[in-house]
mmCIF file of C-alpha atoms in Angstrom:
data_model
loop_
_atom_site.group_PDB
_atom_site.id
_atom_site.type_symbol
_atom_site.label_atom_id
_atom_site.label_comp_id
_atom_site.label_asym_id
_atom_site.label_seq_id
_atom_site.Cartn_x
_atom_site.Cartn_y
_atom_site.Cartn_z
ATOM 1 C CA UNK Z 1 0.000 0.000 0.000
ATOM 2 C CA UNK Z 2 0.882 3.549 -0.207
ATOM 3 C CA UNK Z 3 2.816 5.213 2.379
ATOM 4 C CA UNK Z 4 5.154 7.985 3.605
ATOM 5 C CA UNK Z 5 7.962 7.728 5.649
ATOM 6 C CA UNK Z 6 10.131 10.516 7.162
ATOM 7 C CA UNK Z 7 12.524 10.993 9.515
ATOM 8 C CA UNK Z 8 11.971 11.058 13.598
ATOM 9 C CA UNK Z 9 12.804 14.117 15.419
ATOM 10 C CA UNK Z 10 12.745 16.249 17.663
ATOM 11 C CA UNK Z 11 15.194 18.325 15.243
ATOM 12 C CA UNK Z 12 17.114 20.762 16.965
ATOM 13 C CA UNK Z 13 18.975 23.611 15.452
ATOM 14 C CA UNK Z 14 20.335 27.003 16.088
ATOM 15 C CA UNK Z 15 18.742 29.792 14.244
ATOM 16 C CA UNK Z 16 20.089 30.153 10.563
ATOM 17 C CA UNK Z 17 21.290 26.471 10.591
ATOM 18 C CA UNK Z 18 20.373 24.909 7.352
ATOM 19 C CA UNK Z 19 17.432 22.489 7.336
ATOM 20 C CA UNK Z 20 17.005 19.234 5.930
ATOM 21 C CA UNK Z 21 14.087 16.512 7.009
ATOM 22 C CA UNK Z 22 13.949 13.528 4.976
ATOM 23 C CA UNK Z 23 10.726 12.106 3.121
ATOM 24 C CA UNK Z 24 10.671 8.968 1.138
ATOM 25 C CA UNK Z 25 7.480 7.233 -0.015
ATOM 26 C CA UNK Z 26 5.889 3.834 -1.186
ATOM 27 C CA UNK Z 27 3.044 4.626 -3.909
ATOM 28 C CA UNK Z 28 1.651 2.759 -6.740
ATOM 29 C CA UNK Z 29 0.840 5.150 -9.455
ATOM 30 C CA UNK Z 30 2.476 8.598 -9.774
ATOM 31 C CA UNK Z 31 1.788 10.455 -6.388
ATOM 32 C CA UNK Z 32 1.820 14.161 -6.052
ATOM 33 C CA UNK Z 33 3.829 15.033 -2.878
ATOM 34 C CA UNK Z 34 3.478 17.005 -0.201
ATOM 35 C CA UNK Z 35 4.729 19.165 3.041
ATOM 36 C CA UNK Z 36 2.701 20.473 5.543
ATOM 37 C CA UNK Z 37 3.135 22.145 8.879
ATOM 38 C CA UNK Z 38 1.544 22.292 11.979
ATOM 39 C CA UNK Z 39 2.109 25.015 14.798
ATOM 40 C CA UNK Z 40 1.801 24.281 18.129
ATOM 41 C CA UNK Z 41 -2.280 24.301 19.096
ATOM 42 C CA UNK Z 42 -3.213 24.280 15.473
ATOM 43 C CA UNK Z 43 -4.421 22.590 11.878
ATOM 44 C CA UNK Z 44 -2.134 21.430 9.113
ATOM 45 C CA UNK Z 45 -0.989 24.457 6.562
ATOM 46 C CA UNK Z 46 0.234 23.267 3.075
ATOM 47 C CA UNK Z 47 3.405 24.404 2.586
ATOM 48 C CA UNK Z 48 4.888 23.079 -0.590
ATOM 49 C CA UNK Z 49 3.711 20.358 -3.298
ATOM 50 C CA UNK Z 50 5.324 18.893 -6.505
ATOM 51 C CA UNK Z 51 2.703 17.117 -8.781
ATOM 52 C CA UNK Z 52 4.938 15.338 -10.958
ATOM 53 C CA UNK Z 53 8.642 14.154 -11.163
ATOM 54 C CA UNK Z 54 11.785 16.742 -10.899
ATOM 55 C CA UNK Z 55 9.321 19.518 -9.880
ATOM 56 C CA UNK Z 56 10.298 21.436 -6.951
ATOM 57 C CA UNK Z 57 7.561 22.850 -4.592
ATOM 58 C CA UNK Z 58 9.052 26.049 -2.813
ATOM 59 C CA UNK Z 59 7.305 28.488 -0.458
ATOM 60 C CA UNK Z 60 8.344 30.498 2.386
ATOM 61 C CA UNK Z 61 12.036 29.708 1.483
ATOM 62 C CA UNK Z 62 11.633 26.020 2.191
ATOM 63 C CA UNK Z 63 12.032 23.652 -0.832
ATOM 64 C CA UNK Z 64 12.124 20.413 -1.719
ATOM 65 C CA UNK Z 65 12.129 17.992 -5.086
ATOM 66 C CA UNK Z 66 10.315 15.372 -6.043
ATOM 67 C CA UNK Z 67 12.900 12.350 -7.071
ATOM 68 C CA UNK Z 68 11.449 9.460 -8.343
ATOM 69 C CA UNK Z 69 14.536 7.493 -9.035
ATOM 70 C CA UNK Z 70 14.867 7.687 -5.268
ATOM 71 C CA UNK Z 71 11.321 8.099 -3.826
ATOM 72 C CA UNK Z 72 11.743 11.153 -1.899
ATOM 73 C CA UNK Z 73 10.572 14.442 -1.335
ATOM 74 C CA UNK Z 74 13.513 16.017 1.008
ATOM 75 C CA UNK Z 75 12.389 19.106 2.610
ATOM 76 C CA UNK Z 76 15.204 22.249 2.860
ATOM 77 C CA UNK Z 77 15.733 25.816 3.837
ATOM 78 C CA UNK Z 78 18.950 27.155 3.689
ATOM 79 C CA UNK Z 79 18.328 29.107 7.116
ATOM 80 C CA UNK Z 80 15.573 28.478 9.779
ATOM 81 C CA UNK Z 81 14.314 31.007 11.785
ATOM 82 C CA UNK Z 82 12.361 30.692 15.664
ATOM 83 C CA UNK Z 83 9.147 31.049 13.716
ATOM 84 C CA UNK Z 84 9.847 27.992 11.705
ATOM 85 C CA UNK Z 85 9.775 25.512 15.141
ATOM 86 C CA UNK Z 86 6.363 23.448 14.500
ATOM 87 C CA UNK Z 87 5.859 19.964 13.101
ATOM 88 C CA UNK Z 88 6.264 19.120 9.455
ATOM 89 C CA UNK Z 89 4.608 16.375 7.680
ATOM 90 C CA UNK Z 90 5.495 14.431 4.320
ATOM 91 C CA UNK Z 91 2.114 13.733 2.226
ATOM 92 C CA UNK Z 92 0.970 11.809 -0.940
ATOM 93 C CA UNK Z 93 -1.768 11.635 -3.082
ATOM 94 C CA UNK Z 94 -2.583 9.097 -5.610
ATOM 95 C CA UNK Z 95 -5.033 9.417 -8.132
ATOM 96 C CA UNK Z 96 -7.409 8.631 -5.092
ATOM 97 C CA UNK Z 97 -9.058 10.720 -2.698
ATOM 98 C CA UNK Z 98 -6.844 10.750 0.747
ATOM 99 C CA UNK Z 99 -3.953 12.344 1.794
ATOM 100 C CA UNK Z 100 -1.625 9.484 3.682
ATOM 101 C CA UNK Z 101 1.002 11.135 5.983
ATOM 102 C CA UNK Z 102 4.150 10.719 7.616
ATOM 103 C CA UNK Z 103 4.347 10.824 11.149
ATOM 104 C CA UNK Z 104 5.662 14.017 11.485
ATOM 105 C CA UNK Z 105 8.986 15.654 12.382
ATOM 106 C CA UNK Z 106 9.216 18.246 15.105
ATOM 107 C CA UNK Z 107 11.730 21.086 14.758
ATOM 108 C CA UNK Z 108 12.939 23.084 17.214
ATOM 109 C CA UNK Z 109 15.147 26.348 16.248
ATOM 110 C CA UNK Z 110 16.939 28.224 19.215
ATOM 111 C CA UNK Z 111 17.610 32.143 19.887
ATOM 112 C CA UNK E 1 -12.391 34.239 6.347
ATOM 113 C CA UNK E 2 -12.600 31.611 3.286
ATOM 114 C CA UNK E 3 -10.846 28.609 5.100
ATOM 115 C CA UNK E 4 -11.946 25.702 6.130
ATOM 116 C CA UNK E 5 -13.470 26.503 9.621
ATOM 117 C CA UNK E 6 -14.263 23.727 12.590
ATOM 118 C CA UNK E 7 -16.670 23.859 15.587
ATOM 119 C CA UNK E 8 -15.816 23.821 18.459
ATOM 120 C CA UNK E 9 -12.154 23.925 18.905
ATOM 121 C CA UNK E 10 -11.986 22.070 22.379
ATOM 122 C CA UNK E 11 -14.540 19.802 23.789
ATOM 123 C CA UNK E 12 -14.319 17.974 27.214
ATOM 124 C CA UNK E 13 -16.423 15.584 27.626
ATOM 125 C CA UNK E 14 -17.436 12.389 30.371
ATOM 126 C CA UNK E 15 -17.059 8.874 28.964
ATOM 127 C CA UNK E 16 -20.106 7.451 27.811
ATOM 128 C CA UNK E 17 -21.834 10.614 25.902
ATOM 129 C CA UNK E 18 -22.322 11.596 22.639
ATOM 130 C CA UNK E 19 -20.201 14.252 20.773
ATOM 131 C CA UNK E 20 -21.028 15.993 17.469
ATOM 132 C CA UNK E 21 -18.562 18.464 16.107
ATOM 133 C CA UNK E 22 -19.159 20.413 12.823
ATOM 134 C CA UNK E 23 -17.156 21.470 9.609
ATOM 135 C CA UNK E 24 -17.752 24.026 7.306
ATOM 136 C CA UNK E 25 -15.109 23.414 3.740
ATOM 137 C CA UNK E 26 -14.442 26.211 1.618
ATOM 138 C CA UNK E 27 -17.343 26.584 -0.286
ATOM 139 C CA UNK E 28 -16.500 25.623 -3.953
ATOM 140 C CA UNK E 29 -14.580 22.591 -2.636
ATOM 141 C CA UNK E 30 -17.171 19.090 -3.500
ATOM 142 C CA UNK E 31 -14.511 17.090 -1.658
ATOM 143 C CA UNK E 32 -14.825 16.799 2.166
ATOM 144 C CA UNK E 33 -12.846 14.665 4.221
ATOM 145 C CA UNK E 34 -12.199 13.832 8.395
ATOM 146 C CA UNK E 35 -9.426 12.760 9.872
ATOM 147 C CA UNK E 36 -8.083 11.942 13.365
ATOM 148 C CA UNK E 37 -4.659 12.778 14.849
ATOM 149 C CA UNK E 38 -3.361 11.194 17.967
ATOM 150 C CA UNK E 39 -0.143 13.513 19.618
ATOM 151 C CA UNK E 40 3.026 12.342 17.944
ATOM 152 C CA UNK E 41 1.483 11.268 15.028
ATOM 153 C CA UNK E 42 0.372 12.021 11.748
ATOM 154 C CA UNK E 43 -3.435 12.468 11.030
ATOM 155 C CA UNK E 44 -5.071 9.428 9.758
ATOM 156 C CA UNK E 45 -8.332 9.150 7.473
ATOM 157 C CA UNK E 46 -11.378 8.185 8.873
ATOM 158 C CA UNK E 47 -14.119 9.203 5.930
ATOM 159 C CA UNK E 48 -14.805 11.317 3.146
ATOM 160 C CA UNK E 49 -17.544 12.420 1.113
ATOM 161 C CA UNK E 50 -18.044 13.961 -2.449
ATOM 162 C CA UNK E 51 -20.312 16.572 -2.609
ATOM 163 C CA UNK E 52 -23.402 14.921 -0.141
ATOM 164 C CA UNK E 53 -22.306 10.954 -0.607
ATOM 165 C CA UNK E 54 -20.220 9.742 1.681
ATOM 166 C CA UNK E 55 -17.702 6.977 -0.746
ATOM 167 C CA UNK E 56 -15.139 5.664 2.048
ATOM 168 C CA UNK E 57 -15.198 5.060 5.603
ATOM 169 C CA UNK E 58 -11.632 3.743 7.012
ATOM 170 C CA UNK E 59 -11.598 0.892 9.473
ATOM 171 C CA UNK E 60 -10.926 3.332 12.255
ATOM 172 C CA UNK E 61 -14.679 4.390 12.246
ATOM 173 C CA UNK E 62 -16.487 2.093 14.348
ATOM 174 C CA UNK E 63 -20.227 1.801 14.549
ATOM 175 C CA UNK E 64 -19.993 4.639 17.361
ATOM 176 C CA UNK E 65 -18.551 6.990 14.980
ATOM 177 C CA UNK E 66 -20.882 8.466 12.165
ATOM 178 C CA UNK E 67 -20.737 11.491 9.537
ATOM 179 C CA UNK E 68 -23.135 14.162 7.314
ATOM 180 C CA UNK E 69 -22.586 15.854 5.004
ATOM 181 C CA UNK E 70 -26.689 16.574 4.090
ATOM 182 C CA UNK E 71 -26.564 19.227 1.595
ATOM 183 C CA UNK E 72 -23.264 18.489 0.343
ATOM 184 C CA UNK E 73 -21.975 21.579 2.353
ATOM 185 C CA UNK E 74 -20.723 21.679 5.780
ATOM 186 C CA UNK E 75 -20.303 17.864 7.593
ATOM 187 C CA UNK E 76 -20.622 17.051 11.078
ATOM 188 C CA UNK E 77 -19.257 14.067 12.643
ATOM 189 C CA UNK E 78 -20.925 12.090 16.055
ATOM 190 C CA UNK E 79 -18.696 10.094 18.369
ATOM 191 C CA UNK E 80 -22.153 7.727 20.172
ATOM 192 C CA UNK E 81 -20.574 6.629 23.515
ATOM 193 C CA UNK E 82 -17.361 8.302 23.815
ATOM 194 C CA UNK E 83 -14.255 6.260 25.289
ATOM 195 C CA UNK E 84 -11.421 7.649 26.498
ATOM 196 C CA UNK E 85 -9.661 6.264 23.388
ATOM 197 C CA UNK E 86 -11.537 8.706 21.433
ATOM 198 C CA UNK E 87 -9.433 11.518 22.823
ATOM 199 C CA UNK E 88 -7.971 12.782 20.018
ATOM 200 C CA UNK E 89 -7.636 16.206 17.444
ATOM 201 C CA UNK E 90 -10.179 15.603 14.956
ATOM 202 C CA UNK E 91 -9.528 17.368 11.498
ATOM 203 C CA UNK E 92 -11.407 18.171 8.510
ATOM 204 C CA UNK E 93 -10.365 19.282 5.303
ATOM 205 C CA UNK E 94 -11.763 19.894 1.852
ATOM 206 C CA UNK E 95 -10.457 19.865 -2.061
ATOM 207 C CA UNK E 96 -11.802 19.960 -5.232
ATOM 208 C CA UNK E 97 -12.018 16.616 -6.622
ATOM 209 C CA UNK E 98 -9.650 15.228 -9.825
ATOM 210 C CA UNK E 99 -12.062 15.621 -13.167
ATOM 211 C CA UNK E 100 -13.102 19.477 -12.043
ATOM 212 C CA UNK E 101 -10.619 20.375 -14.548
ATOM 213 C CA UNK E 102 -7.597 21.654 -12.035
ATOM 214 C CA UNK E 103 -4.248 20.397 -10.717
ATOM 215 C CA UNK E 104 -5.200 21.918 -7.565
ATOM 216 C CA UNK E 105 -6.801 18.739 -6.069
ATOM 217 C CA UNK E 106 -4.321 18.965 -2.192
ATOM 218 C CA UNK E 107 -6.158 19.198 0.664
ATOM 219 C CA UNK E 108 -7.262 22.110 2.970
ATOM 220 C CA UNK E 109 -7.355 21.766 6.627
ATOM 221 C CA UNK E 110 -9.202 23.608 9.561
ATOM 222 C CA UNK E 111 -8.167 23.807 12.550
ATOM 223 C CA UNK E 112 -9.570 20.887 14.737
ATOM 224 C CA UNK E 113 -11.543 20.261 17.293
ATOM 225 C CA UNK E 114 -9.835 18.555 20.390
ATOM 226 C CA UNK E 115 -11.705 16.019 22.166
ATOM 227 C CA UNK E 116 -10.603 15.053 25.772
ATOM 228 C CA UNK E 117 -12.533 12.426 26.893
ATOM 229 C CA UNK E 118 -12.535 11.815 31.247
#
């Protein structure tokens, strides 16, 4: 079956410390991919997506690239910020309906 | 506001009653979906509907658990006999659905209710 998985935090960085959480997937078909984020208290935010192979979904200076050859969807910013500690989760979507997540990586960025 | 917004945010409630909590999609979306998410983990699909039918219900949704979506608008979801198991955030989300001629098809999520169940 399809599935996501990414890597277990907590992550722990100092501010403007490059970022990198990894994402690789299982998924029959040709999954778009995504990233979302959840702050403390609240809902998932979409933060980036890729639809197809070799796209890269960027937003907020995070990005990340959908590799087929290696099922993953890496997710990177060249320097994090306070405002950036939350949980991110990997996500796919088939040609389906549902979103299937990872189980989320927390990231904490010090002062 | 034009997001998808989720009633009420918290609910406490005593093992044994009944829950219903409510979701409003953004309004041009046909899909609607719910999902629950347990702390340290990510959410996981319980049911969805397309415009008022609701096409999949995950094994997580036992015969307790039941969801609306009457007029194909806003859904509401009722927890019959809550356990404390139940606790949980409970999310909804909505999308346009593949074949409404758009790429755009990822999924929008509210905010959640949180159910504590003592």
């Amino acid at each position: 079956g399809n599935s996501v998985t990414q890597m277990e935090g907590p992550v722990t960085l100092s501010e403007e410390a490059f970022l990198t959480i990894n994402c690789t997937y299982t998924a029959t078909g040709y999954p778009s991919l995504f990233w979302y984020v959840q702050y403390p208290g609240e809902g998932l935010q979409l933060l980036l997506k890729a639809t197809k192979a070799d796209d890269k979904g960027s937003n907020k200076g995070f990005e990340a690239t959908y590799r087929k050859e290696t099922t993953s969807f890496h997710l990177e910013k060249g320097s994090v910020q306070v405002s950036d500690s939350a949980v991110y989760f990997c996500a796919l979507k088939t040609g389906g309906f549902k979103t299937i997540f990872g189980a989320g990586t927390r990231l904490f960025v010090k002062a | 506001d034009t997001g998808v917004s989720q009633n009420p945010r918290h609910k406490i409630t005593k093992r044994g009653q009944n829950v219903t909590f409510r979701c409003d999609p953004i309004s041009e979306h046909n899909r609607l979906y719910w999902y629950r998410q347990t702390l340290g983990q990510g959410p996981e699909f319980l049911t969805y509907f397309q415009n008022e039918a609701q096409l999949e219900k995950s094994r997580l949704l036992s015969d307790r658990f039941s969801a609306e979506r009457p007029k194909g608008s806003f859904s509401t979801l009722e927890i019959q006999r809550t356990e404390q198991g139940d606790s949980a955030m409970y999310l909804c989300a909505s999308s346009l659905g593949a074949g409404t001629g758009t790429m755009n098809t990822e999924a929008f999520f509210g905010q959640g209710t949180r159910l504590t169940v003592v």
